[in-house]
């Protein structure tokens, strides 16, 4: 792989773009497909800090999980954050590819990686998505996973495991006072996953971006909630993509953005 287009095609083969949600925006979002690539910088978000780091590293391409561009762009100027980011990338001749819900949903993507890191299993069959969104080959794929823990735990015990395995400094917990054996995990924003977690028979939902009312509603249904933050569960994208890309082409220099939480609990 020597061009942005070839790296984009590789990502699409690994985590197909056609699996992405209809509202999403994935693919090569800035730059030239024929741009020759020697250095790739991998990050969760294309923030100004990340772009500055990519420029300092001499990167030819930035690969992110969250899309640089979500909706329509009416102007590209230094008058807003998106404009400044686009100008910085284009000025440095760095192309940007974003693989969002395509990575979340596809086999070997976010859902599988998060469930594996947590140690979820099903002794009778493969883990099932929390929300099925499509098929990949003969396998149902979608958002999140549902599976069993090796032993029943309290929400406090499981919270400690989540913090340790994902390197999370703090979590927010709504406890239903239940022993937890079956868990649902949905990296990113899980505000729409509450009903899915209840339907799945999960004792706990592990996700991010949950609010007061969502927590109370889950507890009322006997389901505990561990809110590990949006970044907390999804930063695993960086390591997974960087290592797989490096294995696919040893001639590339692949740089991982350091894991650094964008917010703090004071």
PDB file of N, CA, C and O in Angstrom, residues 159-205:
ATOM      1  N   UNK A 159     -17.151  -2.852  37.764  1.00  0.00           N
ATOM      2  CA  UNK A 159     -16.640  -1.513  37.450  1.00  0.00           C
ATOM      3  C   UNK A 159     -15.119  -1.477  37.559  1.00  0.00           C
ATOM      4  O   UNK A 159     -14.434  -0.860  36.732  1.00  0.00           O
ATOM      5  N   UNK A 160     -14.579  -2.136  38.575  1.00  0.00           N
ATOM      6  CA  UNK A 160     -13.127  -2.201  38.727  1.00  0.00           C
ATOM      7  C   UNK A 160     -12.470  -2.903  37.556  1.00  0.00           C
ATOM      8  O   UNK A 160     -11.395  -2.489  37.083  1.00  0.00           O
ATOM      9  N   UNK A 161     -13.092  -3.957  37.068  1.00  0.00           N
ATOM     10  CA  UNK A 161     -12.553  -4.691  35.910  1.00  0.00           C
ATOM     11  C   UNK A 161     -12.601  -3.824  34.654  1.00  0.00           C
ATOM     12  O   UNK A 161     -11.641  -3.780  33.876  1.00  0.00           O
ATOM     13  N   UNK A 162     -13.718  -3.134  34.452  1.00  0.00           N
ATOM     14  CA  UNK A 162     -13.847  -2.250  33.296  1.00  0.00           C
ATOM     15  C   UNK A 162     -12.769  -1.168  33.328  1.00  0.00           C
ATOM     16  O   UNK A 162     -12.100  -0.895  32.320  1.00  0.00           O
ATOM     17  N   UNK A 163     -12.573  -0.556  34.468  1.00  0.00           N
ATOM     18  CA  UNK A 163     -11.558   0.492  34.602  1.00  0.00           C
ATOM     19  C   UNK A 163     -10.159  -0.045  34.313  1.00  0.00           C
ATOM     20  O   UNK A 163      -9.363   0.587  33.610  1.00  0.00           O
ATOM     21  N   UNK A 164      -9.872  -1.239  34.822  1.00  0.00           N
ATOM     22  CA  UNK A 164      -8.533  -1.818  34.643  1.00  0.00           C
ATOM     23  C   UNK A 164      -8.291  -2.229  33.192  1.00  0.00           C
ATOM     24  O   UNK A 164      -7.229  -1.944  32.621  1.00  0.00           O
ATOM     25  N   UNK A 165      -9.245  -2.884  32.580  1.00  0.00           N
ATOM     26  CA  UNK A 165      -9.022  -3.441  31.237  1.00  0.00           C
ATOM     27  C   UNK A 165      -9.079  -2.398  30.126  1.00  0.00           C
ATOM     28  O   UNK A 165      -8.507  -2.590  29.067  1.00  0.00           O
ATOM     29  N   UNK A 166      -9.788  -1.290  30.383  1.00  0.00           N
ATOM     30  CA  UNK A 166      -9.854  -0.230  29.379  1.00  0.00           C
ATOM     31  C   UNK A 166      -9.018   0.987  29.770  1.00  0.00           C
ATOM     32  O   UNK A 166      -9.007   1.983  29.034  1.00  0.00           O
ATOM     33  N   UNK A 167      -8.336   0.911  30.900  1.00  0.00           N
ATOM     34  CA  UNK A 167      -7.504   2.020  31.331  1.00  0.00           C
ATOM     35  C   UNK A 167      -8.292   3.281  31.613  1.00  0.00           C
ATOM     36  O   UNK A 167      -7.906   4.388  31.233  1.00  0.00           O
ATOM     37  N   UNK A 168      -9.411   3.131  32.321  1.00  0.00           N
ATOM     38  CA  UNK A 168     -10.324   4.241  32.569  1.00  0.00           C
ATOM     39  C   UNK A 168     -10.141   4.757  33.997  1.00  0.00           C
ATOM     40  O   UNK A 168     -10.164   3.969  34.946  1.00  0.00           O
ATOM     41  N   UNK A 169      -9.972   6.070  34.175  1.00  0.00           N
ATOM     42  CA  UNK A 169      -9.743   6.592  35.525  1.00  0.00           C
ATOM     43  C   UNK A 169     -10.979   6.577  36.420  1.00  0.00           C
ATOM     44  O   UNK A 169     -10.867   6.493  37.637  1.00  0.00           O
ATOM     45  N   UNK A 170     -12.178   6.678  35.835  1.00  0.00           N
ATOM     46  CA  UNK A 170     -13.400   6.731  36.644  1.00  0.00           C
ATOM     47  C   UNK A 170     -14.591   6.320  35.790  1.00  0.00           C
ATOM     48  O   UNK A 170     -14.594   6.504  34.570  1.00  0.00           O
ATOM     49  N   UNK A 171     -15.597   5.763  36.422  1.00  0.00           N
ATOM     50  CA  UNK A 171     -16.855   5.436  35.750  1.00  0.00           C
ATOM     51  C   UNK A 171     -18.011   5.973  36.586  1.00  0.00           C
ATOM     52  O   UNK A 171     -17.867   6.203  37.782  1.00  0.00           O
ATOM     53  N   UNK A 172     -19.155   6.161  35.959  1.00  0.00           N
ATOM     54  CA  UNK A 172     -20.379   6.550  36.653  1.00  0.00           C
ATOM     55  C   UNK A 172     -21.289   5.335  36.709  1.00  0.00           C
ATOM     56  O   UNK A 172     -21.500   4.669  35.692  1.00  0.00           O
ATOM     57  N   UNK A 173     -21.813   5.037  37.886  1.00  0.00           N
ATOM     58  CA  UNK A 173     -22.579   3.807  38.081  1.00  0.00           C
ATOM     59  C   UNK A 173     -23.981   4.101  38.590  1.00  0.00           C
ATOM     60  O   UNK A 173     -24.162   4.899  39.514  1.00  0.00           O
ATOM     61  N   UNK A 174     -24.960   3.463  37.965  1.00  0.00           N
ATOM     62  CA  UNK A 174     -26.326   3.389  38.484  1.00  0.00           C
ATOM     63  C   UNK A 174     -26.567   1.924  38.805  1.00  0.00           C
ATOM     64  O   UNK A 174     -26.589   1.088  37.901  1.00  0.00           O
ATOM     65  N   UNK A 175     -26.714   1.610  40.068  1.00  0.00           N
ATOM     66  CA  UNK A 175     -26.806   0.216  40.484  1.00  0.00           C
ATOM     67  C   UNK A 175     -28.245  -0.216  40.742  1.00  0.00           C
ATOM     68  O   UNK A 175     -28.993   0.453  41.464  1.00  0.00           O
ATOM     69  N   UNK A 176     -28.595  -1.359  40.131  1.00  0.00           N
ATOM     70  CA  UNK A 176     -29.901  -1.964  40.396  1.00  0.00           C
ATOM     71  C   UNK A 176     -29.826  -2.922  41.571  1.00  0.00           C
ATOM     72  O   UNK A 176     -30.809  -3.589  41.906  1.00  0.00           O
ATOM     73  N   UNK A 177     -28.646  -3.000  42.207  1.00  0.00           N
ATOM     74  CA  UNK A 177     -28.453  -3.878  43.355  1.00  0.00           C
ATOM     75  C   UNK A 177     -28.430  -5.350  42.997  1.00  0.00           C
ATOM     76  O   UNK A 177     -28.622  -6.208  43.855  1.00  0.00           O
ATOM     77  N   UNK A 178     -28.190  -5.648  41.741  1.00  0.00           N
ATOM     78  CA  UNK A 178     -28.241  -7.037  41.267  1.00  0.00           C
ATOM     79  C   UNK A 178     -26.844  -7.648  41.155  1.00  0.00           C
ATOM     80  O   UNK A 178     -25.844  -6.949  41.031  1.00  0.00           O
ATOM     81  N   UNK A 179     -26.776  -8.967  41.216  1.00  0.00           N
ATOM     82  CA  UNK A 179     -25.551  -9.679  40.865  1.00  0.00           C
ATOM     83  C   UNK A 179     -25.506  -9.757  39.345  1.00  0.00           C
ATOM     84  O   UNK A 179     -26.512 -10.008  38.677  1.00  0.00           O
ATOM     85  N   UNK A 180     -24.333  -9.530  38.784  1.00  0.00           N
ATOM     86  CA  UNK A 180     -24.206  -9.412  37.338  1.00  0.00           C
ATOM     87  C   UNK A 180     -23.527 -10.642  36.752  1.00  0.00           C
ATOM     88  O   UNK A 180     -22.382 -10.960  37.091  1.00  0.00           O
ATOM     89  N   UNK A 181     -24.222 -11.317  35.863  1.00  0.00           N
ATOM     90  CA  UNK A 181     -23.670 -12.471  35.150  1.00  0.00           C
ATOM     91  C   UNK A 181     -23.688 -12.246  33.642  1.00  0.00           C
ATOM     92  O   UNK A 181     -22.788 -12.654  32.934  1.00  0.00           O
ATOM     93  N   UNK A 182     -24.744 -11.602  33.171  1.00  0.00           N
ATOM     94  CA  UNK A 182     -24.875 -11.343  31.736  1.00  0.00           C
ATOM     95  C   UNK A 182     -24.699  -9.844  31.500  1.00  0.00           C
ATOM     96  O   UNK A 182     -25.366  -9.016  32.134  1.00  0.00           O
ATOM     97  N   UNK A 183     -23.791  -9.504  30.585  1.00  0.00           N
ATOM     98  CA  UNK A 183     -23.450  -8.099  30.371  1.00  0.00           C
ATOM     99  C   UNK A 183     -23.638  -7.704  28.913  1.00  0.00           C
ATOM    100  O   UNK A 183     -23.373  -8.480  27.999  1.00  0.00           O
ATOM    101  N   UNK A 184     -24.088  -6.469  28.715  1.00  0.00           N
ATOM    102  CA  UNK A 184     -24.154  -5.860  27.386  1.00  0.00           C
ATOM    103  C   UNK A 184     -23.143  -4.729  27.350  1.00  0.00           C
ATOM    104  O   UNK A 184     -23.080  -3.924  28.286  1.00  0.00           O
ATOM    105  N   UNK A 185     -22.351  -4.664  26.286  1.00  0.00           N
ATOM    106  CA  UNK A 185     -21.385  -3.581  26.148  1.00  0.00           C
ATOM    107  C   UNK A 185     -21.595  -2.907  24.804  1.00  0.00           C
ATOM    108  O   UNK A 185     -21.758  -3.562  23.779  1.00  0.00           O
ATOM    109  N   UNK A 186     -21.641  -1.567  24.834  1.00  0.00           N
ATOM    110  CA  UNK A 186     -21.874  -0.785  23.627  1.00  0.00           C
ATOM    111  C   UNK A 186     -20.945   0.417  23.645  1.00  0.00           C
ATOM    112  O   UNK A 186     -21.306   1.482  24.167  1.00  0.00           O
ATOM    113  N   UNK A 187     -19.727   0.284  23.087  1.00  0.00           N
ATOM    114  CA  UNK A 187     -18.781   1.398  23.099  1.00  0.00           C
ATOM    115  C   UNK A 187     -19.349   2.634  22.404  1.00  0.00           C
ATOM    116  O   UNK A 187     -20.122   2.537  21.450  1.00  0.00           O
ATOM    117  N   UNK A 188     -18.958   3.803  22.898  1.00  0.00           N
ATOM    118  CA  UNK A 188     -19.452   5.047  22.343  1.00  0.00           C
ATOM    119  C   UNK A 188     -20.665   5.538  23.092  1.00  0.00           C
ATOM    120  O   UNK A 188     -20.765   5.391  24.307  1.00  0.00           O
ATOM    121  N   UNK A 189     -21.615   6.106  22.371  1.00  0.00           N
ATOM    122  CA  UNK A 189     -22.822   6.635  22.987  1.00  0.00           C
ATOM    123  C   UNK A 189     -23.907   5.573  23.014  1.00  0.00           C
ATOM    124  O   UNK A 189     -24.318   5.072  21.968  1.00  0.00           O
ATOM    125  N   UNK A 190     -24.384   5.235  24.219  1.00  0.00           N
ATOM    126  CA  UNK A 190     -25.372   4.165  24.357  1.00  0.00           C
ATOM    127  C   UNK A 190     -26.762   4.643  24.705  1.00  0.00           C
ATOM    128  O   UNK A 190     -27.582   3.863  25.181  1.00  0.00           O
ATOM    129  N   UNK A 191     -27.059   5.910  24.449  1.00  0.00           N
ATOM    130  CA  UNK A 191     -28.362   6.459  24.867  1.00  0.00           C
ATOM    131  C   UNK A 191     -29.541   5.736  24.224  1.00  0.00           C
ATOM    132  O   UNK A 191     -30.633   5.711  24.788  1.00  0.00           O
ATOM    133  N   UNK A 192     -29.320   5.161  23.044  1.00  0.00           N
ATOM    134  CA  UNK A 192     -30.411   4.454  22.373  1.00  0.00           C
ATOM    135  C   UNK A 192     -30.382   2.955  22.640  1.00  0.00           C
ATOM    136  O   UNK A 192     -31.178   2.205  22.069  1.00  0.00           O
ATOM    137  N   UNK A 193     -29.469   2.512  23.502  1.00  0.00           N
ATOM    138  CA  UNK A 193     -29.273   1.085  23.712  1.00  0.00           C
ATOM    139  C   UNK A 193     -29.957   0.536  24.959  1.00  0.00           C
ATOM    140  O   UNK A 193     -29.875  -0.656  25.235  1.00  0.00           O
ATOM    141  N   UNK A 194     -30.629   1.394  25.735  1.00  0.00           N
ATOM    142  CA  UNK A 194     -31.258   0.936  26.976  1.00  0.00           C
ATOM    143  C   UNK A 194     -32.290  -0.156  26.746  1.00  0.00           C
ATOM    144  O   UNK A 194     -32.263  -1.211  27.394  1.00  0.00           O
ATOM    145  N   UNK A 195     -33.203   0.077  25.812  1.00  0.00           N
ATOM    146  CA  UNK A 195     -34.237  -0.923  25.536  1.00  0.00           C
ATOM    147  C   UNK A 195     -33.641  -2.213  24.984  1.00  0.00           C
ATOM    148  O   UNK A 195     -34.118  -3.317  25.268  1.00  0.00           O
ATOM    149  N   UNK A 196     -32.590  -2.066  24.172  1.00  0.00           N
ATOM    150  CA  UNK A 196     -31.922  -3.248  23.628  1.00  0.00           C
ATOM    151  C   UNK A 196     -31.289  -4.075  24.754  1.00  0.00           C
ATOM    152  O   UNK A 196     -31.346  -5.307  24.741  1.00  0.00           O
ATOM    153  N   UNK A 197     -30.690  -3.391  25.726  1.00  0.00           N
ATOM    154  CA  UNK A 197     -30.067  -4.089  26.851  1.00  0.00           C
ATOM    155  C   UNK A 197     -31.114  -4.834  27.669  1.00  0.00           C
ATOM    156  O   UNK A 197     -30.905  -5.981  28.088  1.00  0.00           O
ATOM    157  N   UNK A 198     -32.256  -4.197  27.894  1.00  0.00           N
ATOM    158  CA  UNK A 198     -33.344  -4.841  28.645  1.00  0.00           C
ATOM    159  C   UNK A 198     -33.839  -6.065  27.899  1.00  0.00           C
ATOM    160  O   UNK A 198     -34.007  -7.152  28.474  1.00  0.00           O
ATOM    161  N   UNK A 199     -34.057  -5.919  26.580  1.00  0.00           N
ATOM    162  CA  UNK A 199     -34.560  -7.037  25.773  1.00  0.00           C
ATOM    163  C   UNK A 199     -33.574  -8.204  25.736  1.00  0.00           C
ATOM    164  O   UNK A 199     -33.956  -9.355  25.612  1.00  0.00           O
ATOM    165  N   UNK A 200     -32.283  -7.887  25.824  1.00  0.00           N
ATOM    166  CA  UNK A 200     -31.255  -8.930  25.728  1.00  0.00           C
ATOM    167  C   UNK A 200     -31.159  -9.787  26.983  1.00  0.00           C
ATOM    168  O   UNK A 200     -30.490 -10.820  26.984  1.00  0.00           O
ATOM    169  N   UNK A 201     -31.787  -9.336  28.071  1.00  0.00           N
ATOM    170  CA  UNK A 201     -31.683 -10.052  29.332  1.00  0.00           C
ATOM    171  C   UNK A 201     -30.420  -9.737  30.102  1.00  0.00           C
ATOM    172  O   UNK A 201     -30.067 -10.445  31.056  1.00  0.00           O
ATOM    173  N   UNK A 202     -29.729  -8.666  29.707  1.00  0.00           N
ATOM    174  CA  UNK A 202     -28.490  -8.292  30.384  1.00  0.00           C
ATOM    175  C   UNK A 202     -28.772  -7.784  31.799  1.00  0.00           C
ATOM    176  O   UNK A 202     -29.801  -7.172  32.067  1.00  0.00           O
ATOM    177  N   UNK A 203     -27.831  -8.041  32.689  1.00  0.00           N
ATOM    178  CA  UNK A 203     -27.911  -7.524  34.056  1.00  0.00           C
ATOM    179  C   UNK A 203     -27.281  -6.148  34.174  1.00  0.00           C
ATOM    180  O   UNK A 203     -27.500  -5.438  35.167  1.00  0.00           O
ATOM    181  N   UNK A 204     -26.475  -5.779  33.160  1.00  0.00           N
ATOM    182  CA  UNK A 204     -25.790  -4.493  33.185  1.00  0.00           C
ATOM    183  C   UNK A 204     -25.565  -4.031  31.747  1.00  0.00           C
ATOM    184  O   UNK A 204     -25.383  -4.846  30.841  1.00  0.00           O
ATOM    185  N   UNK A 205     -25.592  -2.720  31.552  1.00  0.00           N
ATOM    186  CA  UNK A 205     -25.202  -2.103  30.290  1.00  0.00           C
ATOM    187  C   UNK A 205     -23.951  -1.291  30.542  1.00  0.00           C
ATOM    188  O   UNK A 205     -23.935  -0.416  31.414  1.00  0.00           O
TER     189      UNK A 205
END
